[in-house]
Amino acid sequence: MSSSEIPSTLLALSQNLADVVEKAGRAVVAVNARHRIPSSGVHWRSGVIVTADHTVRRDEEITVTLPDNHKVPAKLVGRDSSTDLAVLKLQDFDLAT
């Protein structure tokens, strides 16, 4: 690889990384399942959010804030404290990918 190819290769890598981060960012949500302090979660499948189990302090009145700031009620449908994972189902909403 010549020295003139390195800047274009780095530029391409930088652009590819920026594209991946932008796409991944659209799947990150805020989970409001404890008093005052939201945690993050990831849109895993349509209407399904995966988050850390230790951050889900209540089983009712859970809301998820989507990347567009739309708040959606969610229901806890599963948790595993040994792996620190909790699964939430968005109620009456289909999160577009």
PDB file of C-alpha atoms in Angstrom, residues 2-53:
ATOM      1  CA  SER A   2       1.468   3.347  -0.994  1.00  0.00           C
ATOM      2  CA  SER A   3       1.536   6.331   1.326  1.00  0.00           C
ATOM      3  CA  SER A   4      -1.046   8.080  -0.878  1.00  0.00           C
ATOM      4  CA  GLU A   5      -3.490   5.191  -0.358  1.00  0.00           C
ATOM      5  CA  ILE A   6      -3.311   5.364   3.443  1.00  0.00           C
ATOM      6  CA  PRO A   7      -5.290   8.623   3.838  1.00  0.00           C
ATOM      7  CA  SER A   8      -8.069   7.366   1.547  1.00  0.00           C
ATOM      8  CA  THR A   9      -8.135   4.028   3.394  1.00  0.00           C
ATOM      9  CA  LEU A  10      -8.367   5.824   6.741  1.00  0.00           C
ATOM     10  CA  LEU A  11     -11.086   8.101   5.397  1.00  0.00           C
ATOM     11  CA  ALA A  12     -13.070   5.086   4.181  1.00  0.00           C
ATOM     12  CA  LEU A  13     -12.626   3.351   7.540  1.00  0.00           C
ATOM     13  CA  SER A  14     -13.741   6.483   9.369  1.00  0.00           C
ATOM     14  CA  GLN A  15     -16.845   6.807   7.188  1.00  0.00           C
ATOM     15  CA  ASN A  16     -17.717   3.129   7.601  1.00  0.00           C
ATOM     16  CA  LEU A  17     -17.353   3.409  11.366  1.00  0.00           C
ATOM     17  CA  ALA A  18     -19.541   6.529  11.432  1.00  0.00           C
ATOM     18  CA  ASP A  19     -22.211   4.689   9.425  1.00  0.00           C
ATOM     19  CA  VAL A  20     -22.176   1.726  11.831  1.00  0.00           C
ATOM     20  CA  VAL A  21     -22.414   3.995  14.887  1.00  0.00           C
ATOM     21  CA  GLU A  22     -25.319   5.918  13.340  1.00  0.00           C
ATOM     22  CA  LYS A  23     -27.204   2.714  12.555  1.00  0.00           C
ATOM     23  CA  ALA A  24     -26.559   1.234  16.017  1.00  0.00           C
ATOM     24  CA  GLY A  25     -27.645   4.487  17.653  1.00  0.00           C
ATOM     25  CA  ARG A  26     -31.115   4.081  16.169  1.00  0.00           C
ATOM     26  CA  ALA A  27     -31.519   0.889  18.234  1.00  0.00           C
ATOM     27  CA  VAL A  28     -30.570   2.442  21.597  1.00  0.00           C
ATOM     28  CA  VAL A  29     -33.475   3.397  23.864  1.00  0.00           C
ATOM     29  CA  ALA A  30     -33.941   4.756  27.392  1.00  0.00           C
ATOM     30  CA  VAL A  31     -35.678   2.420  29.843  1.00  0.00           C
ATOM     31  CA  ASN A  32     -37.565   4.046  32.705  1.00  0.00           C
ATOM     32  CA  ALA A  33     -38.035   1.215  35.188  1.00  0.00           C
ATOM     33  CA  ARG A  34     -36.715   2.719  38.398  1.00  0.00           C
ATOM     34  CA  HIS A  35     -37.179   5.917  40.327  1.00  0.00           C
ATOM     35  CA  ARG A  36     -35.865   8.962  38.420  1.00  0.00           C
ATOM     36  CA  ILE A  37     -32.856   7.353  36.750  1.00  0.00           C
ATOM     37  CA  PRO A  38     -33.356   5.794  33.313  1.00  0.00           C
ATOM     38  CA  SER A  39     -31.057   3.130  31.952  1.00  0.00           C
ATOM     39  CA  SER A  40     -30.297   2.148  28.395  1.00  0.00           C
ATOM     40  CA  GLY A  41     -31.643  -0.721  26.380  1.00  0.00           C
ATOM     41  CA  VAL A  42     -31.320  -2.095  22.881  1.00  0.00           C
ATOM     42  CA  HIS A  43     -34.080  -2.749  20.369  1.00  0.00           C
ATOM     43  CA  TRP A  44     -33.465  -6.421  19.694  1.00  0.00           C
ATOM     44  CA  ARG A  45     -36.483  -7.411  17.614  1.00  0.00           C
ATOM     45  CA  SER A  46     -39.667  -5.645  16.615  1.00  0.00           C
ATOM     46  CA  GLY A  47     -41.195  -4.403  19.859  1.00  0.00           C
ATOM     47  CA  VAL A  48     -38.661  -6.233  22.064  1.00  0.00           C
ATOM     48  CA  ILE A  49     -36.139  -4.383  24.217  1.00  0.00           C
ATOM     49  CA  VAL A  50     -33.198  -5.992  26.036  1.00  0.00           C
ATOM     50  CA  THR A  51     -31.737  -4.194  29.049  1.00  0.00           C
ATOM     51  CA  ALA A  52     -29.800  -4.908  32.231  1.00  0.00           C
ATOM     52  CA  ASP A  53     -31.850  -6.773  34.832  1.00  0.00           C
TER      53      ASP A  53
END
